[in-house]
Amino acid sequence: MRNFLLVARREYMEQIRGRAFLLTTILLPALFACVIGVGYLSSLGLGSNKHLAVLSNNPVLADLIRQRLTRKKESKTTVDVFAPASIEDRARLLKQVQERSIDGLLEVVSSGQGLPEATYSSPSSGDFITTSRMTGAINDSLVKERLTRSGMPTSDADALIKGITIQTFQVKKDGSVIKSNAVASFYKGYVMAFLLSMTTVVYGLNVARSIIQEKTSRIFEVMLAIAEPEDLLAGKLIGVGAVGLTQILIWVTAAGLMLVTPLAASTLSGDFEVHFSWVEAVLFPVYFVLGYFLYSALFAGLAATCETEQELQMFTPLAAVPVWLSFAMILLIINDSNSVWSVAASLFPPCTPIIMFLRMGSQVPPTWQILLSIVLMLLSIWGVLWLSSRLYRIGILMYGKRATLPEILRWLRYS
Amino acid sequence: MPVVELAGVTKAYENKVAVSNLSFSIDAGQMFGLLGPNGAGKTSSIRMMLGITMPDSGRVSLFGKPFERGSLERVGYLPEERGLYKKMKVLEQLVFFGELHGLAAEVARSRATVWAKRMEIDEVLAKKTEELSKGMQQKIQFISSVLHDPGLIIMDEPFSGLDPVNAVLLERTLLELKDEGKAIVFSTHRMDQVEKLCDSICLIDKGRAVLAGKVRDIKASYERNRVIIEYQGSSEFLSSTEVAEAKNFSGHAEIRLKEHGNAQKLLQEAAAVATIYRFELVEPSLEEIFIKTVGGKANA
């Protein structure tokens, strides 16, 4: 017990003082923030700052289109209207497009009661965002023009075009009803699942790398003359796992502190309001620990059969495939988080931590499913540890070449 | 009571017998050489003494009791290749190994400081291991194996990586430890050091002990067949029928006699053609005995 604690403490201290820990603890959330921030900023700027010309034989429709394209949200767009326009106007505007002095020319030609014909000419062939905005603008303007022409007040026409927004509420098991946002909830589950998959796999591979380094530097030879292999393996798993938990604790604390700031309060409100339940707060570290032990125990055994980190890379798909599989099921889970497939996948131990949190994005799964998933994971960890400790016990003393499958099977028989 | 005893120990891996019916014992205050060509079974024997692997049959006893892991706190081990954490600072590393051997952190720290002074490396205690030379790392490894004041010290190639000055320092330290009553086992390829330091040896070949006993007795049991002559005059006597092999330098010759060669006859032949200043019949070196015993395998 004493040796196991000493080994765990050494592992913990070495990793926590390492540059990699500092970098990942600070950089990973910073990277996340950057990705989200850049995505948000670029979405604000999409399609803006355009200088467009609208050419039409219907001045009312052309002006409605201009209003729609320059409304508050997209006020950076400049729209010049030419209605009615001459052939010379068209030629001049096309020349301006050619010379890049305007970004595009939208032509809307009305013909009686039928739908008008619309064409858009621009120097860029792939500006689908502007094209999409203009399609919306033309359709809305056309509906408004027809409705007002038939006598409907402008405000009624605007209200109809704006349409309705459905308010979503989540009814909790205790009967309480809270306002919810399906998209925000999904992203919350997605981010938590992503963090779980990253940390469990990264720390699992950390254990493997550490074993290979100790094998290469022959430290095992000294350590085994003092401690039992089981103490070394357990100490390493606990020590590295504690580093992961420390990192998660730092992230959660930092996120908690940020959430109470006025900026976060104003940003994460309304459509972006996200609710965290205590169940999620408890299950996140629980599934991290279970996922970490499953992957790290597996990789510890495999690392003991390798001589170099390059040889270990051969086994990395064993960690990557469950992660890919879990994220590939996102659409299925969004559609119905309680379908047979979603439940079955969330009970498959290598996928459990990720899929459980993806499911929690929609709703917290029934208690029996959570408990069953934990029991299944514990059984899997026990099985993998049983196998890995046998490989580890012999593998760490085998030098020279990577073990072949028949050799690995023989090791299992020996121990 | 022997400090360590192997009695009829056998260990096999798959179809290969690594150690076969090996027996020897080492007493307190004794320096013991475990010798043999590569793959002879030395490492397997050491691993069984340390409980890293268990014998298939036979018995390993430490400090008069059948092997138990608790006894390992009284054993120090220096492996052939450095087994140190490269990123750890030297003092932290020594304290860690001391604690693993049952010392309190403070005791380990103060002993590490004393030993660092004794081994002349106290200036590197605050450095990371990876910043140090191979020789320095060897000294750190040595300190980590003796920090807990073990009764039994097992060393595999303790002199590798050391320059002559540090090799002498280590030799002196080992002799001091021996005088303090420690039992020291070392496995090495350096026969000159075995000859100088060891009281007893066990030569293993193909897993079996082929030669064992006190170094003095072993050497005495071999015929003295080497002659050193310092002379002035003709070197004609070097072609004597008694000579198997001769190296002739300026007035100095080293001769190996034929089996049962007559040294007195050679002396007479030499005296007849040259003035003899020195004629010494020397016993065979341990290296010669080694090569002769294991059939000329030079990779001891």
XYZ file of C-alpha atoms in Angstrom:
715
model
C 0.000 0.000 0.000
C 2.828 2.355 0.970
C 4.725 1.631 -2.260
C 1.604 2.089 -4.358
C 0.976 5.495 -2.755
C 4.600 6.541 -3.239
C 4.472 5.550 -6.923
C 1.146 7.375 -7.387
C 2.500 10.509 -5.696
C 5.626 10.479 -7.851
C 3.582 10.099 -11.045
C 1.234 12.879 -9.967
C 3.998 15.319 -9.035
C 6.011 14.660 -12.179
C 3.068 15.192 -14.506
C 1.613 18.149 -12.672
C 4.951 19.964 -12.801
C 5.422 19.150 -16.473
C 5.076 21.760 -19.180
C 2.481 19.615 -20.981
C 0.063 19.831 -18.031
C 0.391 23.613 -17.815
C -0.059 24.031 -21.543
C -3.078 21.745 -21.881
C -4.749 23.142 -18.757
C -4.552 26.700 -20.069
C -4.433 26.195 -23.800
C -7.281 23.732 -24.282
C -10.014 25.986 -22.814
C -8.379 28.969 -24.542
C -8.488 27.084 -27.827
C -12.126 26.204 -27.215
C -12.952 29.838 -26.465
C -11.100 30.928 -29.616
C -12.941 28.429 -31.825
C -16.331 29.434 -30.421
C -15.423 33.129 -30.511
C -14.112 33.052 -34.059
C -17.184 31.097 -35.165
C -19.486 33.611 -33.486
C -17.641 36.645 -34.867
C -17.533 35.244 -38.375
C -21.271 34.464 -38.209
C -21.880 38.111 -37.302
C -19.924 39.266 -40.284
C -21.281 36.791 -42.837
C -22.672 38.474 -45.915
C -22.092 41.952 -44.523
C -20.012 44.763 -45.965
C -21.393 44.023 -49.407
C -22.156 46.705 -51.947
C -25.007 45.423 -54.106
C -27.159 46.851 -56.858
C -30.810 45.852 -57.295
C -32.216 46.341 -60.756
C -35.949 45.811 -61.343
C -38.931 46.891 -63.401
C -40.961 46.917 -60.109
C -39.839 49.861 -57.933
C -41.968 48.812 -54.921
C -40.582 45.295 -54.865
C -37.033 46.590 -55.422
C -37.336 48.953 -52.470
C -38.751 46.214 -50.228
C -35.806 44.036 -51.189
C -33.421 46.907 -50.314
C -35.124 47.364 -46.915
C -34.906 43.679 -46.195
C -31.231 43.474 -47.152
C -30.270 46.540 -45.091
C -32.319 45.846 -41.981
C -30.653 46.370 -38.617
C -28.988 42.969 -38.327
C -27.317 43.355 -41.706
C -26.955 47.139 -41.759
C -23.413 47.009 -43.083
C -24.731 46.042 -46.518
C -25.145 48.880 -49.030
C -27.850 48.485 -51.655
C -28.370 50.796 -54.656
C -31.767 50.474 -56.334
C -32.315 51.050 -60.054
C -36.042 50.752 -60.762
C -37.113 51.072 -63.394
C -33.782 50.688 -65.123
C -32.629 51.161 -68.669
C -30.507 48.854 -70.809
C -27.633 51.316 -70.336
C -28.032 51.081 -66.528
C -27.752 47.312 -66.736
C -24.683 47.460 -68.969
C -23.041 50.032 -66.662
C -23.759 47.942 -63.552
C -22.438 44.757 -65.164
C -19.297 46.707 -66.061
C -18.998 47.734 -62.371
C -19.312 44.078 -61.331
C -16.626 43.193 -63.826
C -14.379 45.955 -62.441
C -15.156 44.824 -58.836
C -16.438 48.280 -57.911
C -19.684 46.646 -56.708
C -20.010 43.125 -55.248
C -23.004 42.012 -57.237
C -26.007 42.855 -59.355
C -29.441 41.447 -58.484
C -32.003 41.649 -61.274
C -35.680 41.032 -60.463
C -38.031 41.146 -63.437
C -41.775 40.991 -62.647
C -44.199 39.792 -65.271
C -47.927 40.119 -64.371
C -49.286 37.823 -61.644
C -46.659 35.086 -61.992
C -43.494 34.901 -59.948
C -40.747 37.311 -60.999
C -37.528 36.059 -62.481
C -34.386 36.768 -60.438
C -30.742 36.638 -61.504
C -27.663 37.521 -59.555
C -24.307 38.350 -61.171
C -21.161 38.616 -59.102
C -17.405 38.146 -59.475
C -17.551 35.175 -57.094
C -19.155 31.888 -58.048
C -19.237 30.414 -54.554
C -20.900 33.173 -52.509
C -23.800 30.967 -51.465
C -24.362 32.906 -48.248
C -25.173 36.151 -50.102
C -27.279 34.191 -52.598
C -29.195 32.612 -49.753
C -29.758 36.009 -48.095
C -31.071 37.438 -51.354
C -33.405 34.508 -51.927
C -34.903 35.103 -48.497
C -35.104 38.840 -49.139
C -36.841 38.406 -52.491
C -39.337 35.843 -51.168
C -40.219 37.918 -48.089
C -40.455 41.124 -50.154
C -42.611 39.451 -52.784
C -45.056 38.118 -50.168
C -45.176 41.529 -48.467
C -45.710 43.339 -51.769
C -48.548 41.038 -52.797
C -50.217 41.162 -49.342
C -50.059 44.957 -49.076
C -51.188 45.326 -52.694
C -54.255 43.236 -51.813
C -55.067 45.574 -48.914
C -53.423 44.074 -45.854
C -51.870 46.604 -43.455
C -48.040 46.646 -43.582
C -47.705 45.748 -39.895
C -49.892 42.622 -40.356
C -47.876 41.607 -43.407
C -44.608 42.068 -41.464
C -45.940 39.955 -38.592
C -46.975 37.169 -40.956
C -43.617 37.167 -42.673
C -41.752 37.143 -39.392
C -43.646 34.004 -38.424
C -43.666 32.478 -34.982
C -40.887 31.138 -32.781
C -41.672 28.048 -30.757
C -40.854 28.306 -27.060
C -39.467 25.073 -25.619
C -39.784 23.978 -21.999
C -38.428 20.958 -20.277
C -40.614 19.196 -17.743
C -38.396 17.691 -15.042
C -39.121 14.481 -13.179
C -39.977 16.489 -10.058
C -42.671 18.310 -12.017
C -40.770 21.594 -12.340
C -40.794 23.222 -15.738
C -37.807 25.138 -17.028
C -37.266 27.074 -20.220
C -34.947 25.139 -22.464
C -33.157 25.536 -25.714
C -32.657 22.334 -27.669
C -29.653 23.631 -29.595
C -27.915 25.063 -26.522
C -28.610 21.845 -24.573
C -27.232 19.755 -27.408
C -24.055 21.821 -27.564
C -23.681 21.564 -23.801
C -23.839 17.744 -24.073
C -21.532 17.808 -27.083
C -18.879 19.926 -25.347
C -18.979 17.758 -22.205
C -18.757 14.558 -24.267
C -15.887 16.038 -26.254
C -14.001 16.994 -23.086
C -14.602 13.515 -21.659
C -13.359 11.752 -24.776
C -10.318 14.010 -24.975
C -9.306 13.617 -21.349
C -9.939 9.875 -21.019
C -8.055 9.001 -24.204
C -5.259 11.530 -23.687
C -4.598 10.400 -20.119
C -4.952 6.746 -21.100
C -2.246 7.276 -23.711
C -0.192 9.201 -21.141
C -0.067 6.075 -18.995
C 1.031 4.034 -21.993
C 3.780 6.474 -22.942
C 5.018 6.617 -19.367
C 5.239 2.787 -19.256
C 7.215 2.645 -22.491
C 9.611 5.332 -21.255
C 10.190 3.454 -18.009
C 10.664 0.222 -19.889
C 13.164 1.836 -22.265
C 15.092 3.462 -19.419
C 15.105 0.158 -17.470
C 13.568 1.787 -14.386
C 11.331 -1.241 -14.017
C 14.369 -3.358 -13.276
C 15.022 -1.231 -10.175
C 11.397 -0.723 -9.224
C 10.544 -4.421 -9.371
C 13.359 -5.100 -6.928
C 11.421 -2.964 -4.423
C 7.737 -3.066 -5.305
C 5.327 -5.574 -6.817
C 4.170 -5.056 -10.423
C 0.588 -4.609 -9.217
C 1.693 -1.719 -6.969
C 3.541 -0.107 -9.866
C 0.578 -0.440 -12.231
C -1.984 0.738 -9.684
C 0.249 3.633 -8.597
C 0.691 4.744 -12.178
C -3.022 4.533 -13.000
C -4.061 6.387 -9.849
C -1.313 9.013 -10.154
C -2.015 9.877 -13.786
C -5.786 9.692 -13.203
C -5.453 12.169 -10.329
C -3.676 14.533 -12.726
C -6.652 14.295 -15.089
C -9.102 14.930 -12.266
C -7.037 17.934 -11.157
C -7.179 19.321 -14.663
C -10.948 18.833 -14.860
C -11.340 20.454 -11.439
C -9.340 23.468 -12.633
C -11.482 23.743 -15.768
C -14.755 23.360 -13.858
C -13.667 25.923 -11.248
C -12.550 28.360 -13.962
C -15.797 27.816 -15.878
C -17.791 28.317 -12.648
C -15.985 31.573 -11.924
C -16.536 32.773 -15.478
C -20.226 31.877 -15.387
C -20.887 34.243 -12.498
C -19.429 37.217 -14.389
C -21.928 39.742 -15.839
C -20.583 39.066 -19.353
C -21.391 35.357 -19.099
C -24.767 36.131 -17.535
C -25.693 38.374 -20.458
C -24.282 36.007 -23.091
C -25.725 32.793 -21.698
C -29.272 34.048 -21.429
C -32.324 33.935 -23.662
C -31.674 31.584 -26.556
C -28.319 30.531 -25.133
C -29.536 29.744 -21.642
C -27.903 26.502 -20.509
C -28.902 24.549 -17.423
C -26.482 22.288 -15.574
C -28.000 19.752 -13.215
C -26.267 18.263 -10.190
C -26.622 14.851 -11.860
C -24.406 16.060 -14.707
C -21.964 17.653 -12.261
C -21.607 14.330 -10.402
C -21.598 12.072 -13.446
C -18.937 14.023 -15.320
C -16.070 13.095 -12.940
C -17.596 9.613 -12.425
C -17.581 8.856 -16.159
C -14.139 10.449 -16.513
C -12.733 8.131 -13.850
C -14.439 5.057 -15.345
C -13.485 5.920 -18.930
C -9.956 6.781 -17.907
C -9.474 3.486 -16.050
C -10.878 1.485 -18.939
C -8.593 3.069 -21.535
C -5.512 3.468 -19.350
C -5.689 -0.144 -18.113
C -6.008 -1.349 -21.698
C -3.106 0.803 -22.879
C -0.951 -0.095 -19.887
C -1.111 -3.768 -20.873
C -0.507 -3.033 -24.541
C 2.351 -0.616 -23.800
C 4.115 -3.347 -21.829
C 4.304 -5.389 -25.043
C 5.913 -2.537 -27.013
C 9.448 -1.248 -27.186
C 8.844 2.207 -28.651
C 6.087 4.812 -28.854
C 5.917 4.183 -32.612
C 4.937 0.583 -31.919
C 2.241 1.818 -29.538
C 0.681 3.935 -32.297
C -0.445 0.717 -33.918
C -2.908 0.288 -31.050
C -4.303 3.853 -30.951
C -7.318 2.972 -33.155
C -8.533 0.886 -30.199
C -9.145 4.200 -28.421
C -10.077 6.225 -31.468
C -12.727 3.887 -32.921
C -15.147 4.057 -29.937
C -14.797 7.864 -29.990
C -15.542 8.062 -33.736
C -18.391 5.602 -33.328
C -19.892 7.632 -30.490
C -19.748 10.936 -32.331
C -21.002 9.306 -35.534
C -24.214 8.499 -33.654
C -24.954 12.150 -32.853
C -27.870 12.487 -35.308
C -29.451 9.279 -34.023
C -29.141 10.538 -30.442
C -30.505 14.040 -31.223
C -33.469 12.498 -32.985
C -34.341 10.171 -30.131
C -32.036 9.939 -27.148
C -34.096 7.049 -25.756
C -34.208 4.883 -28.875
C -33.049 1.280 -28.582
C -29.861 2.113 -30.493
C -29.036 5.137 -28.328
C -29.583 3.148 -25.131
C -27.643 0.125 -26.404
C -24.692 2.265 -27.504
C -24.650 4.122 -24.191
C -24.419 0.780 -22.369
C -21.461 -0.380 -24.487
C -18.589 0.408 -22.054
C -16.019 1.917 -24.496
C -18.717 4.366 -25.722
C -20.592 4.905 -22.432
C -18.969 8.153 -21.175
C -19.383 9.977 -24.496
C -22.835 8.736 -25.468
C -24.264 9.196 -21.970
C -23.321 12.875 -22.096
C -24.623 13.264 -25.633
C -27.917 11.790 -24.413
C -27.906 14.105 -21.420
C -27.917 16.992 -23.886
C -31.559 16.100 -24.540
C -32.543 14.626 -21.200
C -31.015 12.772 -18.301
C -31.368 9.012 -18.982
C -33.341 6.894 -16.480
C -31.500 6.067 -13.266
C -31.456 2.329 -13.999
C -29.645 2.951 -17.276
C -27.036 5.142 -15.582
C -26.486 2.556 -12.844
C -26.356 -0.306 -15.348
C -23.818 1.587 -17.478
C -21.625 2.141 -14.406
C -21.840 -1.532 -13.407
C -20.975 -2.622 -16.956
C -18.037 -0.241 -17.034
C -16.775 -1.509 -13.674
C -16.986 -5.099 -14.924
C -15.130 -4.147 -18.113
C -12.435 -2.355 -16.125
C -12.028 -5.415 -13.925
C -11.704 -7.638 -17.004
C -9.251 -5.334 -18.764
C -7.196 -4.899 -15.575
C -7.052 -8.660 -15.133
C -5.717 -9.039 -18.662
C -3.435 -6.006 -18.600
C -1.816 -6.771 -15.260
C -0.777 -10.148 -16.674
C 0.688 -8.601 -19.801
C 2.292 -5.875 -17.707
C 3.918 -8.238 -15.213
C 5.829 -10.065 -17.947
C 6.023 -7.442 -20.675
C 7.933 -4.856 -18.648
C 10.823 -7.270 -18.278
C 10.964 -8.248 -21.938
C 13.417 -6.213 -23.951
C 14.661 -6.287 -27.497
C 11.626 -6.520 -29.759
C 7.886 -6.008 -29.785
C 5.980 -9.059 -28.625
C 4.079 -11.022 -31.243
C 0.506 -12.190 -30.692
C 1.506 -15.817 -29.957
C 4.041 -14.517 -27.413
C 1.409 -12.319 -25.777
C -0.925 -15.319 -25.518
C 1.862 -17.345 -23.921
C 2.466 -14.536 -21.381
C -1.188 -14.667 -20.449
C -0.926 -18.414 -19.899
C 2.192 -18.040 -17.745
C 0.862 -15.446 -15.331
C 23.906 -17.687 8.609
C 24.248 -16.832 4.910
C 22.791 -13.504 3.847
C 21.579 -15.001 0.590
C 21.329 -18.633 -0.376
C 20.227 -20.324 -3.577
C 19.596 -24.041 -3.139
C 19.009 -26.161 -6.248
C 17.311 -23.310 -8.052
C 15.918 -23.946 -11.539
C 14.130 -21.525 -13.848
C 12.936 -22.244 -17.378
C 11.223 -20.014 -19.948
C 9.174 -21.972 -22.459
C 11.677 -24.568 -23.716
C 14.830 -22.768 -22.603
C 16.357 -23.553 -19.223
C 17.799 -20.269 -17.955
C 19.108 -21.585 -14.635
C 19.538 -25.241 -13.739
C 19.980 -26.575 -10.243
C 22.082 -23.617 -9.131
C 23.319 -23.458 -5.563
C 25.542 -20.978 -3.749
C 25.489 -18.917 -0.599
C 27.010 -15.617 0.418
C 27.883 -14.593 3.955
C 27.947 -11.183 5.580
C 31.148 -9.252 4.875
C 31.785 -11.220 1.701
C 32.206 -9.923 -1.835
C 30.911 -12.439 -4.370
C 31.380 -12.440 -8.141
C 28.652 -13.912 -10.313
C 30.299 -14.557 -13.660
C 29.413 -16.094 -16.971
C 29.162 -15.448 -20.685
C 26.213 -13.484 -22.081
C 22.992 -15.495 -21.735
C 24.540 -17.817 -19.143
C 21.810 -17.158 -16.579
C 23.340 -14.382 -14.429
C 20.430 -11.951 -14.830
C 17.898 -14.746 -14.249
C 19.727 -15.670 -11.033
C 19.812 -12.052 -9.862
C 16.117 -11.611 -10.666
C 15.293 -14.644 -8.537
C 17.346 -13.269 -5.635
C 15.287 -10.071 -5.901
C 11.918 -11.784 -6.263
C 11.389 -10.252 -9.699
C 10.829 -13.790 -10.938
C 10.225 -16.936 -8.910
C 12.164 -20.191 -9.341
C 10.338 -23.171 -10.829
C 12.036 -25.349 -8.257
C 14.623 -24.948 -5.529
C 14.769 -22.358 -2.800
C 15.955 -18.780 -2.408
C 16.597 -17.564 1.128
C 17.370 -14.042 2.257
C 18.798 -13.305 5.703
C 18.264 -16.891 6.800
C 14.566 -17.011 5.903
C 12.760 -18.283 2.787
C 12.274 -15.420 0.324
C 9.635 -12.893 1.339
C 9.071 -9.465 -0.176
C 9.511 -7.736 3.174
C 13.186 -8.774 3.123
C 13.745 -6.640 0.010
C 13.848 -3.529 2.202
C 17.257 -4.834 3.310
C 18.483 -5.412 -0.245
C 20.070 -2.831 -2.539
C 20.144 -3.353 -6.298
C 22.191 -1.628 -8.942
C 21.138 -2.785 -12.428
C 23.468 -2.850 -15.394
C 21.563 -0.135 -17.235
C 20.682 3.081 -15.422
C 17.178 2.854 -14.033
C 16.585 6.478 -13.128
C 13.772 8.945 -13.758
C 15.341 11.409 -16.153
C 13.055 14.345 -15.370
C 13.415 14.089 -11.599
C 15.920 16.092 -9.631
C 18.708 14.006 -8.122
C 17.842 14.618 -4.463
C 14.113 14.006 -5.050
C 14.990 10.803 -6.844
C 17.192 9.545 -4.033
C 14.537 10.416 -1.438
C 11.906 8.574 -3.520
C 13.999 5.394 -3.703
C 14.832 5.714 -0.008
C 11.138 5.970 0.866
C 10.355 2.939 -1.284
C 12.907 1.066 0.804
C 11.085 2.035 3.977
C 12.977 5.165 5.042
C 11.191 8.277 6.287
C 11.539 11.159 3.816
C 13.687 13.250 6.163
C 16.027 10.363 6.950
C 16.367 9.583 3.236
C 17.111 13.258 2.520
C 19.864 13.549 5.119
C 21.435 10.211 4.131
C 21.331 11.193 0.456
C 23.220 14.393 1.270
C 25.871 12.477 3.220
C 26.277 9.868 0.473
C 26.442 12.544 -2.218
C 29.386 14.114 -0.393
C 31.023 10.706 0.022
C 30.674 9.994 -3.715
C 31.721 13.557 -4.583
C 28.517 14.556 -6.362
C 26.938 16.882 -3.794
C 26.954 19.764 -6.277
C 24.466 17.991 -8.583
C 21.742 17.213 -6.017
C 19.508 20.021 -7.286
C 19.963 19.110 -10.961
C 17.736 16.969 -13.123
C 19.133 13.508 -13.827
C 18.984 13.993 -17.584
C 21.485 16.873 -17.282
C 24.189 14.579 -15.885
C 26.893 12.451 -17.497
C 26.683 8.656 -17.606
C 29.289 8.370 -14.865
C 27.393 10.762 -12.592
C 24.178 8.835 -13.190
C 26.005 5.645 -12.282
C 27.043 7.163 -8.957
C 23.444 8.277 -8.276
C 22.222 4.792 -9.068
C 24.822 3.411 -6.707
C 23.747 5.770 -3.898
C 20.103 4.801 -4.414
C 21.097 1.152 -3.926
C 22.896 1.729 -0.605
C 20.931 4.653 0.869
C 18.780 2.410 3.051
C 21.830 0.679 4.536
C 21.047 -2.765 3.066
C 22.604 -5.957 4.364
C 22.816 -7.343 0.838
C 23.928 -5.292 -2.173
C 23.495 -6.784 -5.658
C 25.281 -4.996 -8.477
C 25.312 -5.676 -12.184
C 28.357 -4.110 -13.889
C 28.889 -1.455 -11.193
C 31.945 0.025 -12.888
C 30.461 0.619 -16.332
C 30.576 4.249 -17.382
C 33.058 5.254 -14.669
C 36.408 6.882 -15.441
C 39.494 5.426 -13.691
C 39.365 7.991 -10.855
C 35.713 7.251 -10.088
C 36.258 3.512 -10.533
C 38.885 3.682 -7.748
C 36.458 5.710 -5.596
C 33.779 3.037 -6.086
C 36.235 0.203 -5.387
C 37.243 1.892 -2.151
C 33.609 2.444 -1.165
C 32.719 -1.191 -1.875
C 35.583 -2.387 0.271
C 34.412 -0.090 3.092
C 30.893 -1.503 2.782
C 32.316 -5.002 2.878
C 34.261 -4.119 6.017
C 31.009 -2.867 7.540
C 29.672 -6.415 7.106
C 27.588 -6.045 3.964
C 27.292 -8.995 1.623
C 28.023 -7.785 -1.901
C 27.209 -9.695 -5.073
C 28.411 -8.394 -8.335
C 28.122 -9.546 -11.849
C 30.712 -8.148 -14.203
C 32.739 -8.692 -17.337
C 35.825 -7.101 -15.758
C 37.850 -10.057 -14.506
C 40.625 -7.803 -13.156
C 38.112 -6.234 -10.753
C 36.716 -9.599 -9.718
C 40.235 -10.777 -9.012
C 40.970 -7.654 -6.996
C 37.700 -7.370 -5.046
C 35.920 -10.721 -4.772
C 36.447 -13.300 -2.085
C 34.425 -15.953 -3.891
C 32.963 -16.486 -7.334
C 30.453 -18.619 -9.121
C 30.951 -19.069 -12.848
C 27.755 -19.983 -14.669
C 27.531 -21.383 -18.157
C 24.291 -22.430 -19.844
C 22.461 -21.992 -16.562
C 24.728 -24.316 -14.591
C 27.476 -23.503 -12.098
C 30.680 -24.714 -13.727
C 33.139 -23.250 -11.249
C 32.555 -22.008 -7.718
C 34.502 -21.290 -4.586
C 37.027 -18.898 -3.101
C 39.053 -17.009 -5.715
C 42.293 -17.963 -3.940
C 41.434 -21.676 -3.947
C 40.281 -21.655 -7.549
C 43.451 -20.002 -8.768
C 45.607 -22.301 -6.666
C 43.910 -25.321 -8.185
C 45.128 -24.345 -11.623
C 48.631 -25.143 -12.816
C 51.020 -22.193 -12.840
C 51.766 -22.095 -16.537
C 52.675 -18.469 -17.143
C 56.248 -17.212 -16.927
C 57.545 -13.656 -16.925
C 61.240 -13.292 -17.757
C 63.391 -10.175 -17.723
C 66.679 -10.867 -19.427
C 69.655 -9.562 -21.387
C 71.126 -11.526 -24.290
C 69.711 -13.949 -26.832
C 65.974 -14.658 -26.998
C 66.651 -18.111 -28.469
C 65.049 -19.782 -25.413
C 61.617 -18.512 -26.565
C 61.571 -21.276 -29.177
C 61.970 -23.931 -26.478
C 59.792 -27.039 -26.743
C 58.282 -26.072 -23.330
C 56.782 -22.836 -24.714
C 53.235 -22.753 -26.133
C 53.052 -19.009 -26.753
C 55.402 -16.092 -26.153
C 55.257 -12.317 -26.341
C 58.682 -10.775 -26.540
C 59.299 -7.148 -25.674
C 62.651 -5.419 -25.197
C 64.306 -7.565 -22.488
C 60.909 -8.684 -21.208
C 59.004 -11.774 -22.279
C 55.604 -13.169 -21.275
C 55.367 -16.879 -21.874
C 52.585 -19.431 -21.683
C 53.944 -22.927 -21.103
C 52.595 -25.992 -22.834
C 50.368 -28.218 -20.767
C 52.594 -29.802 -18.090
C 55.497 -27.750 -19.507
C 58.638 -27.765 -17.365
C 59.454 -24.286 -16.068
C 62.786 -25.369 -14.565
C 63.962 -26.688 -17.919
C 63.003 -23.417 -19.562
C 64.937 -21.494 -16.890
C 68.036 -23.566 -17.629
C 67.688 -22.990 -21.367
C 67.249 -19.242 -20.840
C 70.172 -18.990 -18.436
C 72.356 -20.738 -20.988
C 71.918 -18.004 -23.600
C 71.058 -14.892 -21.572
C 71.505 -13.165 -18.241
C 68.295 -13.589 -16.246
C 67.232 -10.696 -13.987
C 63.757 -11.990 -13.205
C 62.114 -15.371 -13.700
C 58.584 -15.549 -12.233
C 56.190 -18.452 -12.521
C 52.753 -16.846 -12.135
C 49.397 -18.438 -11.554
C 46.768 -18.122 -14.335
C 44.592 -14.998 -14.313
C 40.915 -15.343 -13.591
C 40.294 -14.304 -17.184
C 42.336 -17.252 -18.446
C 40.526 -19.591 -16.113
C 37.231 -18.149 -17.276
C 38.046 -18.602 -20.969
C 39.367 -22.090 -20.373
C 36.292 -23.086 -18.387
C 33.602 -21.772 -20.719
C 35.329 -23.035 -23.839
C 36.959 -19.904 -25.184
C 33.887 -17.678 -25.240
C 35.382 -14.229 -24.936
C 32.177 -12.333 -24.213
C 32.128 -12.801 -20.485
